[in-house]
Short mmCIF file of C-alpha atoms and ligand atoms in Angstrom, two decimals:
data_model
loop_
_atom_site.label_atom_id
_atom_site.label_comp_id
_atom_site.label_asym_id
_atom_site.label_seq_id
_atom_site.Cartn_x
_atom_site.Cartn_y
_atom_site.Cartn_z
CA GLN A 29 0.00 0.00 0.00
CA GLU A 30 2.25 2.71 -1.26
CA ALA A 31 1.44 6.08 0.21
CA GLY A 32 2.28 7.94 -3.02
CA GLY A 33 1.25 11.34 -1.75
CA ALA A 34 -2.40 10.69 -2.55
CA MET A 35 -4.22 12.35 0.33
CA SER A 36 -7.79 12.19 -0.92
CA ARG A 37 -10.06 9.34 -1.75
CA PHE A 38 -9.29 8.93 -5.44
CA PRO A 39 -11.44 6.61 -7.49
CA LEU A 40 -9.78 3.49 -8.88
CA ILE A 41 -8.87 3.42 -12.57
CA PRO A 42 -9.49 0.28 -14.64
CA VAL A 43 -6.52 -1.27 -16.47
CA GLN A 44 -7.57 -4.22 -18.64
CA GLY A 45 -10.72 -4.38 -16.57
CA VAL A 46 -8.89 -4.42 -13.23
CA PRO A 47 -9.46 -1.42 -10.92
CA LEU A 48 -6.07 -0.05 -9.87
CA MET A 49 -4.97 2.86 -7.71
CA ASN A 50 -4.34 5.93 -9.85
CA HIS A 51 -0.58 6.16 -9.23
CA ILE A 52 -0.19 2.62 -10.61
CA ALA A 53 -2.62 3.12 -13.50
CA ASP A 54 -0.89 6.42 -14.42
CA ASN A 55 2.52 4.70 -14.49
CA TRP A 56 1.27 1.59 -16.20
CA ASP A 57 3.86 1.65 -19.03
CA SER A 58 6.80 1.62 -16.63
CA VAL A 59 5.19 -0.99 -14.39
CA ARG A 60 4.59 -3.22 -17.41
CA ALA A 61 8.15 -2.77 -18.68
CA PHE A 62 9.76 -3.45 -15.30
CA GLU A 63 12.66 -5.88 -15.79
CA PRO A 64 13.25 -7.99 -12.71
CA HIS A 65 16.54 -9.71 -12.06
CA PRO A 66 16.24 -13.51 -12.16
CA SER A 67 17.16 -13.59 -8.46
CA ASP A 68 14.35 -11.21 -7.52
CA LEU A 69 11.50 -12.65 -5.47
CA LEU A 70 7.90 -11.60 -6.04
CA ILE A 71 5.30 -11.78 -3.27
CA ALA A 72 1.88 -11.61 -4.88
CA THR A 73 -1.44 -11.44 -3.05
CA TYR A 74 -4.97 -10.22 -3.20
CA PRO A 75 -4.91 -7.24 -0.79
CA LYS A 76 -5.46 -8.26 2.85
CA ALA A 77 -4.64 -11.93 2.34
CA GLY A 78 -1.50 -11.84 4.49
CA THR A 79 0.98 -9.81 2.46
CA THR A 80 2.72 -8.03 5.33
CA TRP A 81 3.00 -11.22 7.34
CA THR A 82 4.64 -13.08 4.45
CA GLN A 83 6.94 -10.14 3.67
CA GLU A 84 8.10 -10.18 7.28
CA ILE A 85 8.76 -13.93 7.22
CA VAL A 86 10.69 -13.66 3.95
CA ASP A 87 12.72 -10.65 5.14
CA LEU A 88 13.69 -12.48 8.31
CA LEU A 89 14.56 -15.70 6.47
CA LEU A 90 16.82 -13.73 4.12
CA HIS A 91 18.49 -12.04 7.10
CA GLN A 92 18.91 -15.16 9.24
CA GLY A 93 16.31 -13.98 11.72
CA ASP A 94 17.88 -10.56 12.27
CA PRO A 95 15.13 -7.93 12.40
CA GLU A 96 16.10 -5.40 9.78
CA VAL A 97 14.69 -2.23 8.34
CA CYS A 98 13.23 -2.92 4.92
CA SER A 99 12.46 -0.31 2.35
CA ARG A 100 9.86 -0.73 -0.34
CA GLY A 101 8.67 1.18 -3.43
CA LEU A 102 9.36 1.30 -7.16
CA ASP A 103 11.99 4.09 -7.15
CA LEU A 104 13.97 2.42 -4.41
CA LEU A 105 13.72 -0.86 -6.27
CA LYS A 106 15.59 0.50 -9.26
CA VAL A 107 18.63 1.48 -7.17
CA MET A 108 18.63 -1.58 -4.93
CA PRO A 109 20.95 -4.44 -5.85
CA PRO A 110 19.24 -7.80 -6.51
CA PRO A 111 18.00 -10.06 -5.08
CA ARG A 112 15.07 -7.86 -4.21
CA VAL A 113 11.80 -8.80 -2.55
CA ILE A 114 9.00 -7.20 -4.49
CA LYS A 115 5.36 -7.07 -3.49
CA THR A 116 2.41 -6.85 -5.85
CA HIS A 117 -1.35 -7.04 -5.68
CA LEU A 118 -1.62 -7.31 -9.45
CA PRO A 119 -3.63 -10.26 -10.75
CA PHE A 120 -1.60 -12.83 -12.64
CA GLN A 121 -2.34 -11.46 -16.10
CA LEU A 122 -1.08 -7.97 -15.19
CA VAL A 123 2.22 -9.03 -13.59
CA PRO A 124 5.13 -7.75 -15.74
CA GLU A 125 6.14 -10.50 -18.20
CA GLY A 126 9.75 -10.27 -17.04
CA PHE A 127 8.95 -12.18 -13.87
CA TRP A 128 7.86 -15.24 -15.85
CA LYS A 129 10.48 -14.82 -18.58
CA ASN A 130 13.27 -14.66 -16.01
CA LYS A 131 11.80 -17.51 -13.97
CA CYS A 132 11.78 -15.45 -10.78
CA LYS A 133 10.62 -17.10 -7.61
CA VAL A 134 7.03 -16.12 -6.81
CA ILE A 135 5.19 -16.63 -3.53
CA TYR A 136 1.42 -16.25 -3.70
CA VAL A 137 -0.63 -15.94 -0.52
CA ALA A 138 -4.34 -16.71 -0.58
CA ARG A 139 -6.98 -16.31 2.13
CA ASN A 140 -10.55 -17.51 2.28
CA ALA A 141 -12.75 -14.95 0.56
CA LYS A 142 -15.01 -14.11 3.50
CA ASP A 143 -12.22 -13.26 5.95
CA ASN A 144 -10.34 -11.52 3.17
CA LEU A 145 -13.37 -9.36 2.41
CA VAL A 146 -13.94 -8.46 6.08
CA SER A 147 -10.30 -7.44 6.39
CA TYR A 148 -10.50 -5.38 3.19
CA PHE A 149 -13.66 -3.63 4.41
CA HIS A 150 -11.99 -2.45 7.61
CA PHE A 151 -8.89 -1.48 5.66
CA ASP A 152 -10.92 0.65 3.24
CA ARG A 153 -12.51 2.40 6.21
CA MET A 154 -9.15 3.51 7.56
CA ASN A 155 -7.10 3.88 4.35
CA GLN A 156 -7.87 7.38 3.18
CA THR A 157 -6.38 6.75 -0.29
CA GLN A 158 -8.94 4.08 -1.13
CA PRO A 159 -12.53 4.78 -2.16
CA GLU A 160 -14.97 4.80 0.76
CA PRO A 161 -16.18 1.26 1.44
CA GLY A 162 -19.80 2.33 1.98
CA PRO A 163 -22.14 0.05 3.93
CA TRP A 164 -21.07 -3.55 4.58
CA ASP A 165 -24.13 -5.04 2.90
CA SER A 166 -23.27 -3.57 -0.51
CA TYR A 167 -19.51 -3.98 0.03
CA ILE A 168 -20.01 -7.75 -0.09
CA GLN A 169 -20.55 -7.40 -3.88
CA LYS A 170 -16.93 -6.27 -4.22
CA PHE A 171 -15.58 -9.82 -4.30
CA MET A 172 -13.78 -10.62 -7.53
CA ASP A 173 -12.88 -14.09 -8.61
CA GLY A 174 -9.21 -14.96 -8.67
CA LYS A 175 -7.90 -18.32 -9.72
CA ARG A 176 -5.17 -17.61 -12.22
CA TYR A 177 -2.29 -17.95 -9.75
CA TRP A 178 -3.69 -21.29 -8.67
CA GLU A 179 -3.98 -22.46 -12.27
CA GLU A 180 -0.49 -21.23 -13.14
CA ARG A 181 1.27 -22.37 -9.97
CA GLU A 182 2.90 -25.51 -11.35
CA LYS A 183 3.91 -24.18 -14.73
CA ASN A 184 5.51 -21.11 -13.17
CA ASN A 185 6.86 -22.75 -10.02
CA ILE A 186 4.81 -20.49 -7.76
CA LEU A 187 4.83 -21.26 -4.04
CA TYR A 188 1.11 -21.10 -3.22
CA LEU A 189 0.40 -20.47 0.46
CA PHE A 190 -2.79 -20.17 2.48
CA TYR A 191 -3.29 -17.72 5.33
CA GLU A 192 -5.23 -20.42 7.18
CA ASP A 193 -2.29 -22.84 6.98
CA MET A 194 0.01 -20.14 8.32
CA LYS A 195 -2.30 -19.61 11.28
CA GLU A 196 -2.71 -23.32 11.87
CA ASN A 197 0.98 -24.16 11.86
CA PRO A 198 3.25 -21.15 11.35
CA ARG A 199 6.44 -23.14 11.78
CA ARG A 200 5.50 -25.59 9.04
CA GLU A 201 4.78 -22.73 6.62
CA VAL A 202 7.93 -20.78 7.56
CA GLU A 203 9.95 -23.92 6.82
CA ARG A 204 8.11 -24.36 3.54
CA ILE A 205 9.05 -20.81 2.50
CA MET A 206 12.63 -21.44 3.65
CA ARG A 207 12.94 -24.52 1.44
CA TYR A 208 11.43 -22.70 -1.53
CA LEU A 209 14.10 -19.99 -1.09
CA ASP A 210 16.80 -22.70 -1.00
CA LEU A 211 17.78 -21.66 2.51
CA SER A 212 18.61 -23.85 5.44
CA LEU A 213 18.48 -22.23 8.87
CA SER A 214 18.90 -23.71 12.32
CA ASP A 215 15.89 -24.74 14.41
CA ASP A 216 16.67 -21.88 16.78
CA VAL A 217 16.60 -19.28 14.05
CA ILE A 218 13.39 -20.72 12.61
CA GLY A 219 11.80 -20.61 16.07
CA ARG A 220 12.86 -17.00 16.44
CA ILE A 221 11.36 -16.10 13.08
CA VAL A 222 8.09 -17.78 14.05
CA GLU A 223 8.00 -15.70 17.23
CA LEU A 224 8.92 -12.43 15.53
CA THR A 225 6.17 -12.96 12.96
CA SER A 226 3.37 -13.86 15.36
CA PHE A 227 0.39 -11.52 15.16
CA LYS A 228 1.15 -10.15 18.61
CA ALA A 229 4.80 -9.43 17.86
CA MET A 230 4.00 -7.79 14.54
CA LYS A 231 1.19 -5.71 16.04
CA GLU A 232 3.71 -4.29 18.51
CA ASN A 233 6.52 -3.90 15.96
CA PRO A 234 6.57 -0.30 14.66
CA MET A 235 8.35 -1.48 11.48
CA ALA A 236 5.59 -3.99 10.74
CA ASN A 237 2.40 -2.36 12.03
CA TYR A 238 2.39 0.55 9.56
CA THR A 239 2.26 3.20 12.29
CA PHE A 240 5.05 4.89 10.27
CA ILE A 241 2.43 5.76 7.64
CA PRO A 242 0.96 9.16 8.54
CA MET A 243 -2.52 9.22 10.01
CA VAL A 244 -3.87 11.27 7.09
CA VAL A 245 -3.21 8.16 4.97
CA PHE A 246 -3.83 5.26 7.39
CA ASP A 247 -6.15 6.43 10.14
CA GLN A 248 -5.53 3.59 12.55
CA THR A 249 -7.88 5.14 15.11
CA ILE A 250 -10.68 3.96 12.78
CA SER A 251 -9.27 0.43 12.45
CA PRO A 252 -5.69 -0.70 13.15
CA PHE A 253 -3.66 -2.24 10.31
CA MET A 254 -2.94 -5.21 12.59
CA ARG A 255 -6.63 -5.64 13.22
CA LYS A 256 -7.45 -9.17 14.41
CA GLY A 257 -5.26 -11.63 12.57
CA GLU A 258 -7.67 -14.54 12.87
CA VAL A 259 -9.43 -17.15 10.79
CA GLY A 260 -13.22 -17.03 10.92
CA ASP A 261 -13.82 -13.39 11.86
CA TRP A 262 -16.28 -13.40 8.97
CA THR A 263 -18.82 -15.06 11.27
CA ASN A 264 -18.93 -11.77 13.22
CA HIS A 265 -19.76 -9.81 10.07
CA PHE A 266 -21.90 -11.88 7.71
CA THR A 267 -25.53 -12.49 8.64
CA PRO A 268 -26.65 -16.03 7.74
CA GLU A 269 -28.49 -14.54 4.74
CA GLN A 270 -25.44 -12.59 3.56
CA SER A 271 -23.34 -15.71 3.95
CA ARG A 272 -25.79 -17.75 1.89
CA LEU A 273 -25.91 -15.20 -0.93
CA PHE A 274 -22.14 -14.86 -0.87
CA ASP A 275 -21.63 -18.62 -1.07
CA GLU A 276 -23.98 -18.80 -4.05
CA ASP A 277 -22.15 -16.06 -5.92
CA TYR A 278 -18.81 -17.58 -4.94
CA GLY A 279 -19.90 -20.91 -6.31
CA ARG A 280 -20.75 -19.27 -9.63
CA GLN A 281 -17.56 -17.22 -9.92
CA MET A 282 -15.14 -19.80 -8.60
CA LYS A 283 -16.83 -22.82 -10.11
CA SER A 284 -14.54 -25.84 -10.16
CA SER A 285 -11.51 -23.79 -9.20
CA GLY A 286 -10.48 -26.68 -6.96
CA ILE A 287 -8.65 -24.34 -4.56
CA PRO A 288 -8.86 -25.94 -1.10
CA PHE A 289 -9.85 -22.85 0.89
CA ARG A 290 -10.84 -23.18 4.53
CA ALA A 291 -13.10 -20.57 6.12
CA ASN A 292 -12.51 -22.05 9.59
CA ILE A 293 -9.63 -23.97 11.16
P1 A3P B 19 -7.34 -8.78 9.64
O1 A3P B 19 -7.87 -7.49 9.10
O2 A3P B 19 -8.29 -9.91 9.43
O3 A3P B 19 -6.85 -8.67 11.04
P2 A3P B 19 -2.20 -7.61 4.20
O4 A3P B 19 -0.87 -7.57 4.87
O5 A3P B 19 -2.26 -8.46 2.99
O6 A3P B 19 -2.74 -6.24 4.01
O7 A3P B 19 -3.19 -8.37 5.21
C1 A3P B 19 -3.59 -7.80 6.43
C2 A3P B 19 -4.27 -8.86 7.26
O8 A3P B 19 -3.29 -9.78 7.74
C3 A3P B 19 -4.95 -8.27 8.49
O9 A3P B 19 -6.04 -9.16 8.76
C4 A3P B 19 -3.84 -8.40 9.52
O10 A3P B 19 -4.27 -8.35 10.85
C5 A3P B 19 -3.32 -9.80 9.16
N1 A3P B 19 -1.98 -10.05 9.68
C6 A3P B 19 -0.87 -9.29 9.58
N2 A3P B 19 0.16 -9.85 10.22
C7 A3P B 19 -0.30 -11.02 10.73
C8 A3P B 19 0.30 -12.06 11.52
N3 A3P B 19 1.58 -12.01 11.89
N4 A3P B 19 -0.47 -13.10 11.86
C9 A3P B 19 -1.76 -13.17 11.49
N5 A3P B 19 -2.37 -12.22 10.76
C10 A3P B 19 -1.65 -11.15 10.38
#
């Protein structure tokens, strides 16, 4: 969530049918032409699926568990030496070709749609650079299908993770990421990384909890960035009727996707 100086609630701009924030849509040519180094790592997610959590795990794995300041953003990227850890919310078809051409490692994080939507709703309430979420009942329509990363995961060697798995057994998932990155760290270091990336630790970590973003951009008095960090919070938001309608629509849009999502653990 780059804070590109946008202080008002700009509408999103469609690029190939995908609504993007204006500073990305306006720079689309340079985003498209971005040439990653083959050693660069891409972390791709639907917003609010667990991006920050995964970034923190990857950063710590790459620094042997040493908490370290990490800088992000396209301008910085160009002057940083590879390997670089790059984050995107772009759907598969909009990711710069270079990532696939250069066979970069790609980690995708997915989260069950109902929790993801609840998290996004609260985020849109506090993120002043996003359009107003409006009432919850109509916000539920916002869900967009997404299955390309799942379909492409084998062909493009994408590590496909689930938020729910990370909650259920963080150590197992940290080790999975470690192996994918061809790293081998001691049990102690892995344990330390698991602790440093717990919800509680990250909520209290000023480098991870986004309190460094000014309040005019992220008004965390409305809803904190590190909000709940749980699986199943959707049950506190969806009425049974909303849940039923959502499941119907989901069934239509995600028909036979085969993605083994879990809405409870
Ligand atoms: P909630 O709003 O459900 O609490 P993203 O980083 O993709 O924007 O995702 C944000 C969501 O991930 C928020 O979900 C946030 O609380 C949750 N999150 C961040 N760090 C986490 C952690 N270490 N463990 C569990 N959830 C975490």
